[in-house]
Amino acid sequence: MLFGRKNKKPIVIPSKKVAEWKYTTCNYCSTGCSIEIGLNEDKKIVTTRGHAGADVNRGKLCIKGLLEHELFDSPGRGSEPLIRSKHYDPFEKTYWDNALDTTAQKIKAIQKKYGKDSFAIVSTGQLMTEEFYTLGKLTRGCIGTNNYDGNTTLCMASAVSGYKRSFGSDGPPGCYDDFEHTHCFMAFGSNLPEQHPIIYWRLKEALEKRKFPLIVVDPRVTMLAQFADIHLPITPGTDCVLINAMMHVIINENLQDQAYIDAHTQGFDEVRQIVKDYDPKSAQHICGIDEDTIRTVARIYAKAPAAMSIWTMGINQSTHGSDGVVNINNLNLITGNIGKPGGTSLSITGQCNAMGTREWSSCSGLPGYRYLENEADRKEIADYWGIDPEFFPKKRGLAETDIFPAIETGEIKGLWIVATNPMTSMANTARIRKALEKLDFLVVQDVYEDVETNQYSHVYFPASVWAEKEGCHTNTERRVNLIANVLPPYANSKPDLWIFNQLAKRFENGNIIKFPEKAEDVFNEMKFLSKGKERNLDISGMTYQKIIDAKGIQWPYREGDEGPDGKNLKGQARLYTDGKFPTKNGRANLLPVRFYNNNEQPCKEYPFWLNSGRVVEHFHTRTRTGKIGNCNKFSPTAYMEMNPDAAKALGVEHMTYVRLTSRRGDAVVLVQLTHRVPRNMVFVPFHYHDCVNRLTLGLLDPHSRQPAFKQCSVRIELVDQDEAARLNVERRTF
Ligand code: SF4
């Protein structure tokens, strides 16, 4: 018998017969990979590939990007506007004019009867920036409700809040190039290989060239933790304690950068005072990291010529999310690690254009990081749009997580949901379902008509996807990149920009304010509003052509930055390089953070921590990746990671089903035994409908209103395997 390669057939990659490649940007995560879409001679899309000339991904893509071209005609796409008088009744197809007229009339009727703010709008992090700006114009300038927010409250609100509190403005100060310069890399609650695979590849590339310590703080042995030099398996929700203890060591041993602190910060004495209470000896009993390791990590971080921290949902999705971000900023400020190559506080954003909504959607204020609370900002935008400044509220309204409770109390009667799926993504979905059922009117705007939240709508707007339209995204490192329009909208779906513009015409101010039809004209408005030396968020030097030529430009990129020969297409890689911050006196705020323990804890009745997160194949609630054959094939079903010792004690076996129960509800999941989780914790991916968010509590951070998805408790029960398998197949079938 012959063994080995001799008789094996070589793998043949069939030619896709691409006749033309079109430039665009990935529409999933915030890494911001440049993509080329391949079209054959019949102008049919046949493949995608990474753009080799793009600095972000240098030709690489993860599985989601590689298969993104399969989105265009995937199952479940909405082809026509739909309408019905009661949710659960069968939908009827309708004309766009009727769907839009009905929606405008319902909004006006609800507002007339119950007040302007009784109609709420919840948007997303996945539209183009021009669409966000236009939705903001429609909401703030025409509809006039103050209860308007994005689903970014579920993922990035704590980062925004923390940046504003520490530095006086939102905007991640660092970039991927920092990996090339850092001497110590610390990741808090961030599993890069699965969440942001191409950022991880950039980190690996930097590590292969030049060794530096990789420290990972995560209760679970994530893929990133497996590659770490030091893994700190922290007790959930106690990051503030760990960082305070690190600062205790740094200040006690005089390792802080006093010159930087004196020149560029305020509040050091208050921070020094509070961290005295966080001696590693006592802190270790709260955060679960032994005192020697705390000291070692603190010394490595403080002594590194440049050290950087990144974080994702492990920090943001917590009742201490905003404080956690502030404390990471504190750590970097006292060690002089802001605004220098390799020294930064870099929040790794979630959705492809979460940054775009933060910058331009007006969800938490007015466009271009302007504030509703600031009279000059209100006047500037009202004058530019041509309306009365009194039309604007004087402070921000409810966040997404407060909008649903306001439906329960009857304060909100109508809702418009744009490209988000709260029936899967919000904590405690049983409560969300009841809230949606209570609404007098719900309109859902989404690429997919089978998105779970659409079960409760009265009107459905079918939206175009990705390169069926045109516009920009801003990625994690403030890089603005372009999605070019490659093919026409599917069936009778419409670009979100078109939908917003058409709805605007049905409101009084919509005939006063200009609503350009072309995305590039909208971009030109944003450029104008961004102009000004005092503004970091300045895109006035950018054009669509320059963005394509550069494969993305980081802001600020001001008029004139292209230089006398017009060839400089690089924006500013880092913020705060001069140590000046957009606060009243130009100094960054060092803010003392005290830990308080308000999380639901494992107890006798519910003895396991419930942790949740992502898998590489899926994006958010699987509305898109759940329809892509190979993404779904690799990760078809909800599962639960469980420690083998804990499983043995309960009689649970590998690849059997169990019931997870919390104080909110229950879910049946398939067990994977692994030492990635400790004995007192289980982990479930958050992508699946009717699964982990039936269980989560979602206590809110007081500053950001972001829910704590990762800190609650559950118990595990054995179930009938045949019944569970049947339920699971039903759940997988859309
Ligand atoms: Fe798209 Fe993110 Fe994957 Fe890049 S890493 S291809 S941006 S999903």
XYZ file of C-alpha atoms and ligand atoms in Angstrom:
742
model
C 0.000 0.000 0.000
C 1.289 3.485 -0.843
C 1.202 6.271 1.707
C 2.040 9.963 1.545
C 1.513 12.547 -1.154
C 2.406 10.383 -4.142
C -1.112 9.417 -5.125
C -2.841 12.544 -3.860
C -4.394 14.872 -6.371
C -3.175 18.451 -6.015
C -5.767 20.952 -4.806
C -7.104 22.894 -7.749
C -8.637 26.286 -7.143
C -11.139 26.742 -9.944
C -10.706 29.930 -11.926
C -13.486 32.424 -11.267
C -12.927 34.021 -14.680
C -12.789 37.545 -13.303
C -12.902 40.172 -16.056
C -12.830 43.251 -13.782
C -11.998 44.098 -10.137
C -13.892 46.903 -8.318
C -12.545 48.645 -5.203
C -14.529 48.643 -1.967
C -14.256 48.154 1.805
C -15.446 45.272 3.963
C -18.861 45.804 5.529
C -18.472 43.598 8.596
C -16.041 44.481 11.366
C -14.222 47.699 12.185
C -10.798 46.545 10.989
C -11.614 48.279 7.689
C -10.077 45.880 5.151
C -9.897 47.057 1.545
C -11.581 44.574 -0.767
C -11.806 44.082 -4.466
C -14.964 42.572 -5.885
C -14.444 40.416 -8.964
C -16.958 40.574 -11.817
C -17.029 38.192 -14.766
C -17.651 39.168 -18.387
C -21.418 39.154 -17.791
C -20.903 41.718 -14.965
C -21.864 39.041 -12.425
C -20.058 39.127 -9.080
C -18.046 35.955 -8.667
C -15.501 36.556 -5.900
C -13.741 38.953 -3.519
C -10.085 39.375 -2.616
C -8.090 41.584 -0.261
C -6.447 44.622 -1.817
C -2.680 44.111 -1.697
C -1.960 47.856 -1.760
C -4.062 48.694 1.294
C -2.080 49.447 4.430
C -4.775 47.986 6.709
C -4.941 44.421 5.386
C -2.129 44.191 2.787
C -4.019 41.703 0.630
C -5.454 39.598 3.450
C -9.094 38.982 4.397
C -10.762 36.812 7.023
C -13.423 34.224 6.174
C -16.216 36.803 6.329
C -14.538 39.153 3.873
C -13.567 36.328 1.536
C -17.182 35.212 1.245
C -18.783 38.645 1.332
C -19.769 38.587 -2.349
C -22.272 35.824 -1.510
C -24.343 38.402 0.372
C -25.929 40.003 -2.642
C -28.464 37.317 -3.451
C -28.500 35.485 -0.147
C -31.786 34.001 1.165
C -34.172 36.182 3.131
C -33.398 39.439 1.303
C -36.237 41.919 1.300
C -37.476 42.582 -2.213
C -40.551 44.809 -1.740
C -41.869 47.132 0.988
C -44.355 45.301 3.222
C -47.249 46.508 5.334
C -49.858 45.139 7.779
C -52.155 46.674 10.344
C -51.263 44.287 13.199
C -47.997 42.501 13.909
C -48.222 38.713 13.422
C -50.857 39.260 10.641
C -49.575 38.285 7.203
C -47.654 41.086 5.475
C -48.909 42.546 2.200
C -46.624 43.900 -0.498
C -47.000 47.599 -1.071
C -45.529 50.515 -3.036
C -42.694 52.586 -1.653
C -44.894 55.690 -1.662
C -47.527 53.951 0.435
C -44.967 52.528 2.882
C -43.329 55.952 3.284
C -46.630 57.881 3.462
C -48.003 55.493 6.071
C -44.832 55.769 8.150
C -44.750 59.580 8.000
C -48.458 59.788 8.901
C -48.051 57.388 11.828
C -45.035 59.287 13.168
C -46.915 62.591 12.967
C -50.079 61.148 14.541
C -48.159 59.605 17.462
C -46.171 62.801 18.014
C -49.331 64.945 17.868
C -51.120 62.807 20.427
C -48.277 61.995 22.820
C -45.529 64.544 22.167
C -42.481 64.695 19.891
C -40.383 62.257 21.919
C -43.037 59.530 21.940
C -41.634 58.264 18.635
C -38.114 56.780 18.919
C -35.478 55.804 16.382
C -32.800 53.141 16.867
C -30.098 52.858 14.261
C -26.900 50.869 13.807
C -23.137 50.910 13.193
C -23.412 49.408 9.710
C -24.643 52.137 7.376
C -22.424 54.457 5.342
C -21.332 57.624 7.137
C -23.237 59.758 4.622
C -26.363 57.773 5.521
C -25.757 58.327 9.222
C -25.375 62.051 8.687
C -28.603 62.111 6.642
C -30.537 60.068 9.209
C -29.329 62.520 11.868
C -30.491 65.434 9.735
C -33.895 63.798 9.271
C -34.238 62.909 12.967
C -32.842 66.050 14.581
C -33.914 68.504 11.878
C -37.282 67.175 10.638
C -38.905 64.535 12.864
C -37.631 66.230 16.004
C -37.626 63.320 18.444
C -34.881 63.340 21.050
C -35.188 59.613 21.660
C -32.759 58.578 18.971
C -29.796 56.268 19.394
C -27.692 53.606 17.678
C -27.086 49.968 18.559
C -23.507 51.084 19.192
C -24.753 51.591 22.747
C -24.523 47.791 23.005
C -20.860 47.720 21.981
C -18.985 51.051 21.987
C -20.806 53.486 24.278
C -18.401 52.890 27.169
C -15.379 53.593 24.962
C -16.986 56.838 23.757
C -17.917 57.856 27.281
C -14.466 56.982 28.657
C -12.635 58.869 25.911
C -14.811 61.938 26.466
C -14.288 61.867 30.228
C -10.496 61.413 29.981
C -9.532 63.368 26.877
C -12.486 65.738 26.336
C -13.484 64.094 23.063
C -14.254 60.773 21.461
C -11.772 59.396 18.904
C -9.276 56.544 19.359
C -5.839 58.187 19.688
C -3.771 55.279 18.305
C -3.445 53.142 15.195
C -2.341 49.703 13.957
C 1.118 51.071 13.201
C 1.597 51.322 16.974
C 2.150 47.534 16.989
C 5.391 48.172 15.110
C 6.683 50.501 17.834
C 5.354 49.223 21.136
C 7.477 47.518 23.797
C 4.538 46.118 25.743
C 1.082 45.158 24.480
C -1.761 44.654 26.941
C -5.184 43.449 25.768
C -8.199 43.787 28.064
C -11.220 41.603 27.201
C -10.313 41.425 23.545
C -9.986 38.210 21.568
C -8.451 39.600 18.370
C -7.994 36.347 16.409
C -11.751 35.730 16.426
C -13.106 39.276 16.609
C -10.702 41.169 14.368
C -8.563 38.547 12.611
C -6.706 40.971 10.363
C -5.772 43.292 13.250
C -4.471 40.163 14.963
C -2.461 39.302 11.853
C -0.929 42.818 11.951
C -0.005 42.242 15.604
C 1.529 38.824 14.819
C 3.530 40.342 11.992
C 4.925 42.978 14.349
C 5.723 40.293 16.954
C 7.552 38.175 14.392
C 9.816 41.104 13.523
C 10.477 42.232 17.083
C 9.616 40.435 20.296
C 7.691 42.373 22.959
C 5.557 41.165 25.869
C 1.944 40.259 25.080
C -0.235 40.445 28.190
C -3.864 39.330 27.961
C -6.497 40.060 30.600
C -9.477 37.776 30.087
C -11.410 35.373 32.334
C -11.316 32.824 29.514
C -8.288 31.261 27.797
C -9.189 32.866 24.494
C -7.217 32.316 21.310
C -5.307 35.525 22.052
C -4.653 34.366 25.627
C -3.187 31.118 24.255
C -0.528 33.177 22.463
C 0.139 35.487 25.434
C 3.342 35.705 27.436
C 1.257 36.460 30.507
C -2.427 35.608 30.805
C -4.387 37.184 33.643
C -7.634 35.156 34.099
C -9.459 37.944 35.883
C -12.710 37.619 37.841
C -15.448 39.045 35.587
C -16.154 42.744 36.005
C -13.143 43.579 38.195
C -10.798 45.251 35.667
C -10.900 48.508 37.648
C -9.452 46.711 40.657
C -6.600 45.208 38.633
C -5.718 48.559 37.023
C -5.927 50.421 40.334
C -3.592 47.826 41.856
C -1.190 48.221 38.916
C -1.211 52.011 39.410
C -0.685 51.464 43.150
C 2.530 49.582 42.350
C 3.652 52.083 39.700
C 3.189 55.111 41.953
C 4.594 53.352 45.045
C 7.732 52.448 43.151
C 7.921 55.880 41.510
C 7.694 54.401 38.015
C 5.207 56.969 36.714
C 6.171 59.520 34.036
C 5.979 62.550 36.302
C 7.130 64.996 33.623
C 4.231 63.958 31.346
C 1.763 64.004 34.248
C 2.846 67.528 35.280
C 2.820 68.933 31.757
C -0.313 67.359 30.284
C -2.755 66.099 32.914
C -4.839 67.147 35.884
C -6.176 65.084 38.788
C -3.069 63.047 39.609
C -3.375 63.626 43.360
C -6.917 62.258 43.389
C -5.848 59.140 41.483
C -2.804 58.671 43.733
C -5.083 58.953 46.764
C -7.608 56.381 45.589
C -5.118 53.755 44.417
C -3.611 53.711 47.914
C -6.668 51.587 48.813
C -5.800 49.015 46.127
C -2.718 47.300 47.482
C -2.116 44.144 45.369
C -2.344 42.112 48.587
C -6.014 42.975 49.047
C -6.838 43.585 45.371
C -5.878 40.001 44.500
C -8.849 38.697 46.494
C -11.266 40.749 44.378
C -9.784 40.511 40.887
C -8.460 36.966 41.179
C -4.909 37.786 40.008
C -2.183 37.038 42.525
C -0.223 39.938 43.985
C 3.132 38.923 42.444
C 1.668 38.852 38.951
C 0.024 42.253 39.471
C 3.409 43.699 40.498
C 5.243 42.035 37.595
C 2.784 43.292 34.998
C 2.739 46.813 36.478
C 6.542 46.995 36.332
C 6.765 45.640 32.776
C 4.149 48.136 31.610
C 5.625 51.174 33.365
C 9.241 50.421 32.434
C 8.560 49.804 28.732
C 9.794 52.707 26.558
C 6.351 52.603 24.941
C 3.381 50.517 26.106
C -0.099 50.233 24.652
C -3.480 48.896 25.727
C -6.292 47.697 23.562
C -9.743 46.591 24.666
C -13.063 45.440 23.308
C -16.266 44.139 24.832
C -14.669 42.621 27.927
C -14.288 46.182 29.160
C -17.146 47.984 27.413
C -19.966 45.517 28.166
C -19.863 45.984 31.911
C -21.536 48.015 34.612
C -18.054 49.547 35.020
C -17.462 49.927 31.270
C -16.915 53.677 31.160
C -14.849 53.564 34.377
C -12.813 50.702 32.907
C -11.983 52.826 29.857
C -11.164 55.825 32.056
C -8.864 53.638 34.137
C -7.056 52.261 31.069
C -6.600 55.895 30.016
C -5.366 56.708 33.550
C -2.784 53.928 33.298
C -1.554 55.236 29.965
C -1.535 58.872 31.040
C 0.480 58.276 34.204
C 3.015 56.235 32.221
C 3.179 58.858 29.430
C 1.730 56.467 26.874
C -0.624 58.642 24.861
C 0.134 60.100 21.448
C 3.492 58.452 20.924
C 4.404 55.613 18.563
C 3.631 52.367 20.400
C 2.094 54.137 23.397
C -1.682 54.454 23.316
C -5.185 53.626 24.554
C -6.817 52.007 21.545
C -10.413 50.820 21.760
C -10.984 48.192 19.089
C -14.366 49.082 17.659
C -16.933 46.412 16.783
C -19.071 47.160 13.721
C -17.649 48.287 10.382
C -18.856 51.857 10.791
C -19.421 52.246 14.506
C -16.971 55.125 14.228
C -19.011 56.749 11.438
C -22.128 56.788 13.590
C -20.144 58.170 16.560
C -18.785 60.956 14.375
C -21.727 61.999 12.190
C -25.091 60.399 13.085
C -26.162 62.990 15.703
C -27.308 60.091 17.941
C -25.777 61.508 21.083
C -25.528 65.118 19.907
C -25.048 66.926 16.626
C -22.816 66.112 13.620
C -19.037 66.206 13.878
C -18.796 65.565 17.645
C -20.928 68.620 18.407
C -23.058 68.758 21.531
C -26.791 69.433 21.923
C -25.892 70.934 25.282
C -23.718 73.598 23.586
C -25.650 76.637 22.331
C -22.996 77.572 19.741
C -23.061 74.025 18.307
C -26.872 74.060 18.057
C -26.818 77.437 16.294
C -24.033 76.458 13.908
C -25.856 73.341 12.699
C -29.313 74.973 12.629
C -27.926 77.869 10.555
C -26.223 75.487 8.147
C -29.375 73.413 7.724
C -31.535 76.569 7.557
C -33.831 75.869 10.512
C -34.605 77.429 13.893
C -32.081 76.337 16.588
C -35.033 76.038 18.991
C -36.099 72.962 17.014
C -33.222 71.077 18.687
C -33.472 69.672 22.218
C -30.940 71.130 24.648
C -29.692 67.822 25.939
C -29.470 64.288 24.656
C -32.476 61.983 25.001
C -32.714 58.289 25.810
C -30.099 55.697 24.885
C -31.229 52.502 23.125
C -31.178 50.615 26.408
C -33.515 53.184 27.985
C -35.830 53.351 24.972
C -37.165 49.809 25.526
C -38.064 50.405 29.200
C -39.749 53.652 28.054
C -41.913 51.551 25.698
C -42.866 49.388 28.688
C -43.990 52.432 30.659
C -45.947 53.852 27.710
C -43.715 56.892 27.275
C -42.760 55.710 23.773
C -45.506 54.561 21.387
C -43.743 54.221 18.047
C -40.324 53.014 16.929
C -38.236 52.912 13.745
C -35.470 50.316 13.784
C -32.749 50.671 11.156
C -30.359 47.767 10.451
C -30.299 46.303 13.912
C -31.938 43.282 15.491
C -32.750 43.832 19.171
C -34.763 40.596 19.340
C -31.416 38.792 19.253
C -28.897 41.395 20.367
C -30.435 42.967 23.482
C -30.162 41.458 26.946
C -33.245 39.689 28.326
C -35.009 39.238 24.984
C -38.276 38.084 26.590
C -38.619 41.634 27.917
C -37.727 43.110 24.496
C -40.410 40.974 22.818
C -43.086 42.277 25.195
C -41.960 45.859 24.575
C -42.136 45.424 20.791
C -45.594 43.868 21.045
C -46.777 46.893 22.994
C -45.892 49.453 20.315
C -48.650 51.247 18.394
C -46.377 51.371 15.376
C -43.069 49.728 14.464
C -41.196 50.187 11.204
C -38.200 47.957 10.460
C -35.640 48.914 7.809
C -33.258 46.084 7.003
C -31.550 44.224 4.175
C -33.301 41.025 5.299
C -37.048 40.672 5.717
C -36.549 37.544 7.834
C -34.622 39.455 10.524
C -36.220 38.340 13.819
C -37.318 41.833 14.901
C -39.411 42.167 11.742
C -41.957 39.747 13.241
C -43.248 42.666 15.302
C -43.298 45.414 12.657
C -46.188 47.123 10.881
C -44.111 48.402 7.966
C -40.955 46.884 6.484
C -38.529 48.890 4.305
C -36.207 46.601 2.226
C -32.738 48.153 2.187
C -29.834 47.628 -0.188
C -26.685 45.965 1.063
C -22.977 46.886 1.003
C -21.753 47.659 -2.554
C -25.288 48.030 -3.900
C -24.753 51.616 -2.730
C -21.906 54.072 -2.180
C -20.380 55.823 0.813
C -17.681 55.823 3.500
C -16.793 53.953 6.653
C -14.392 54.995 9.396
C -12.432 52.131 10.928
C -10.954 51.600 14.397
C -7.889 53.737 13.669
C -9.953 56.703 12.283
C -9.329 55.679 8.677
C -12.052 56.776 6.266
C -12.454 54.323 3.404
C -14.875 54.067 0.524
C -17.426 51.496 -0.528
C -17.948 52.039 -4.234
C -21.253 51.185 -5.847
C -20.621 47.952 -7.736
C -24.075 46.693 -8.666
C -27.681 47.927 -8.575
C -29.938 47.337 -5.543
C -31.493 43.887 -5.204
C -35.085 43.714 -6.523
C -37.061 46.733 -5.248
C -34.804 47.352 -2.262
C -33.411 50.889 -1.931
C -30.226 52.430 -0.522
C -30.777 53.710 3.017
C -29.824 57.213 1.824
C -32.738 57.153 -0.646
C -35.160 55.979 2.059
C -34.095 58.789 4.443
C -34.337 61.407 1.693
C -37.810 60.262 0.635
C -39.090 60.270 4.196
C -37.633 63.749 4.784
C -39.813 65.130 1.956
C -42.869 64.164 3.990
C -41.947 66.491 6.899
C -42.182 70.283 6.961
C -38.483 70.946 7.588
C -37.599 68.369 4.947
C -38.537 70.949 2.351
C -36.313 73.606 3.981
C -33.201 71.520 4.667
C -31.260 70.285 1.645
C -31.103 66.502 1.297
C -28.591 65.726 -1.500
C -29.299 62.586 -3.502
C -25.685 61.677 -4.214
C -23.522 60.274 -1.427
C -20.534 62.368 -2.511
C -22.588 65.569 -2.174
C -23.507 64.512 1.359
C -19.812 63.858 2.015
C -19.048 67.407 0.857
C -21.494 68.772 3.479
C -19.727 66.763 6.159
C -16.359 68.033 4.947
C -17.584 71.596 5.262
C -18.889 71.003 8.787
C -15.644 69.330 9.847
C -13.420 72.226 8.845
C -11.533 74.068 11.575
C -8.096 73.899 13.134
C -9.489 73.302 16.618
C -11.333 70.188 15.450
C -9.580 66.818 15.427
C -12.395 65.278 13.411
C -11.467 67.219 10.267
C -11.993 65.484 6.915
C -11.991 68.668 4.830
C -8.953 67.599 2.767
C -10.502 64.309 1.647
C -12.267 63.470 -1.617
C -13.638 60.124 -2.784
C -10.848 59.902 -5.344
C -8.123 60.615 -2.772
C -9.631 57.989 -0.447
C -9.544 55.370 -3.227
C -6.010 56.341 -4.247
C -4.781 56.064 -0.639
C -6.961 53.011 0.176
C -8.259 54.965 3.155
C -7.150 58.166 4.905
C -7.002 58.720 8.676
C -8.583 61.841 10.151
C -7.644 64.561 10.791
C -6.807 65.258 7.149
C -7.284 68.964 6.601
C -7.544 71.105 3.505
C -3.977 71.664 2.359
C -2.631 68.477 3.983
C -2.057 67.056 0.494
C 0.981 69.386 0.318
C 2.193 71.655 -2.504
C 2.613 68.742 -4.920
C -0.767 67.273 -3.919
C 0.827 63.895 -3.223
C 0.467 63.475 0.546
C -2.473 61.165 1.042
C -1.640 60.227 4.629
C -3.775 61.604 7.429
C -2.646 61.872 11.034
C -1.736 58.468 12.460
C -2.076 59.517 16.136
C -4.014 62.041 18.195
C -2.638 64.149 21.066
C 0.971 63.872 19.897
C 1.621 67.363 21.333
C 0.093 66.483 24.707
C -2.768 68.943 24.147
C -6.268 67.622 24.732
C -9.662 69.058 23.741
C -10.564 69.921 27.344
C -11.105 73.462 28.661
C -7.472 73.901 29.764
C -5.905 71.498 27.260
C -4.993 68.912 29.920
C -6.182 65.291 30.024
C -8.296 64.323 33.019
C -6.946 61.735 35.442
C -10.108 60.491 37.121
C -10.153 58.343 40.271
C -12.153 55.149 39.817
C -13.587 53.285 42.786
C -14.817 49.700 42.344
C -18.275 48.753 43.516
C -19.609 45.270 43.093
C -23.120 45.382 41.644
C -22.990 42.406 39.279
C -25.132 39.339 39.612
C -22.762 36.772 41.153
C -22.703 32.981 40.939
C -24.566 31.561 43.932
C -25.904 28.222 45.182
C -28.912 28.295 42.854
C -27.083 29.698 39.788
C -23.467 28.590 40.324
C -21.830 29.513 36.968
C -20.699 32.814 35.505
C -22.196 33.242 32.028
C -19.742 34.778 29.568
C -20.471 35.543 25.911
C -18.520 36.632 22.835
C -17.876 36.089 19.147
C -16.794 33.328 16.796
C -14.770 34.182 13.716
C -17.295 32.899 11.171
C -20.227 35.010 12.306
C -21.047 38.650 12.575
C -23.431 39.976 15.197
C -26.880 38.365 14.982
C -26.085 36.291 11.860
C -28.606 38.147 9.705
C -25.875 38.068 7.043
C -23.350 35.349 7.922
C -26.144 32.924 8.857
C -27.015 32.902 5.142
C -23.470 32.338 3.856
C -22.906 28.618 3.323
C -19.363 28.264 4.550
C -19.682 30.667 7.501
C -22.708 28.759 8.674
C -21.188 25.358 7.964
C -18.246 26.007 10.290
C -20.393 27.397 13.072
C -23.958 26.237 12.496
C -25.316 26.142 16.002
C -25.166 27.704 19.420
C -22.832 25.883 21.765
C -21.497 26.274 25.257
C -17.912 25.909 26.393
C -17.790 24.082 29.713
C -14.901 22.984 31.885
C -14.541 19.138 31.864
C -14.201 18.929 35.674
C -17.377 20.909 36.215
C -19.106 18.736 33.596
C -18.027 15.519 35.313
C -19.437 16.695 38.619
C -22.827 17.295 36.965
C -22.789 14.220 34.702
C -22.661 16.335 31.532
C -20.972 14.816 28.498
C -19.178 16.342 25.520
C -21.484 17.047 22.530
C -24.700 16.567 24.463
C -27.403 19.167 25.005
C -28.069 20.887 28.321
C -30.472 23.542 29.514
C -29.002 26.782 30.811
C -31.273 28.680 33.177
C -30.929 32.160 34.621
C -33.338 34.322 36.605
C -34.613 35.678 33.212
C -35.129 32.558 31.106
C -33.609 29.420 29.661
C -31.847 28.168 26.535
C -30.829 24.739 25.268
C -27.253 24.491 23.983
C -24.754 21.908 22.806
C -21.829 21.309 25.186
C -18.190 21.527 24.175
C -15.864 20.460 26.943
C -12.727 22.580 27.102
C -10.273 23.971 29.595
C -10.628 27.382 27.941
C -13.169 28.213 30.647
C -12.636 27.849 34.406
C -14.746 25.508 36.509
C -17.186 28.204 37.576
C -17.844 29.690 34.105
C -19.522 28.822 30.830
C -19.135 30.652 27.536
C -21.764 30.928 24.777
C -21.319 32.837 21.470
C -23.702 35.776 21.313
C -24.681 35.456 17.641
C -27.587 33.032 17.934
C -31.259 33.904 18.212
C -33.229 32.546 21.156
C -30.045 31.706 22.980
C -27.669 33.606 25.249
C -29.713 36.798 25.473
C -32.704 34.896 26.817
C -30.489 34.568 29.887
C -28.547 37.830 30.230
C -29.410 40.506 32.769
C -27.903 43.557 31.091
C -27.441 45.916 34.050
C -26.478 49.330 32.676
C -23.310 51.341 33.042
C -24.319 54.630 34.709
C -22.246 56.793 32.320
C -22.617 55.060 28.959
C -25.915 53.145 29.440
C -24.151 50.133 27.910
C -25.373 46.774 29.244
C -23.241 44.257 31.125
C -23.695 41.243 28.863
C -20.865 39.258 30.388
C -21.584 39.266 34.084
C -24.532 37.206 35.214
C -25.141 33.736 36.594
C -26.751 30.522 35.356
C -27.326 26.888 36.325
C -27.019 23.821 34.107
C -29.615 21.049 33.819
C -29.663 17.774 31.887
C -32.332 17.502 29.165
C -33.891 14.906 26.893
C -31.401 14.674 24.002
C -33.874 13.867 21.189
C -36.168 16.741 22.126
C -33.203 19.135 22.412
C -31.825 18.090 19.019
C -35.219 18.699 17.429
C -35.465 22.159 18.996
C -31.970 22.970 17.844
C -32.675 22.051 14.219
C -35.798 24.252 14.300
C -33.762 27.147 15.678
C -31.163 26.825 12.920
C -33.766 26.884 10.164
C -34.693 30.417 9.223
Fe -13.883 42.219 7.017
Fe -13.081 42.494 9.530
Fe -12.590 40.233 8.226
Fe -11.302 42.468 7.542
S -11.137 41.375 9.493
S -12.226 40.969 6.142
S -12.898 44.023 7.913
S -14.613 41.052 8.770
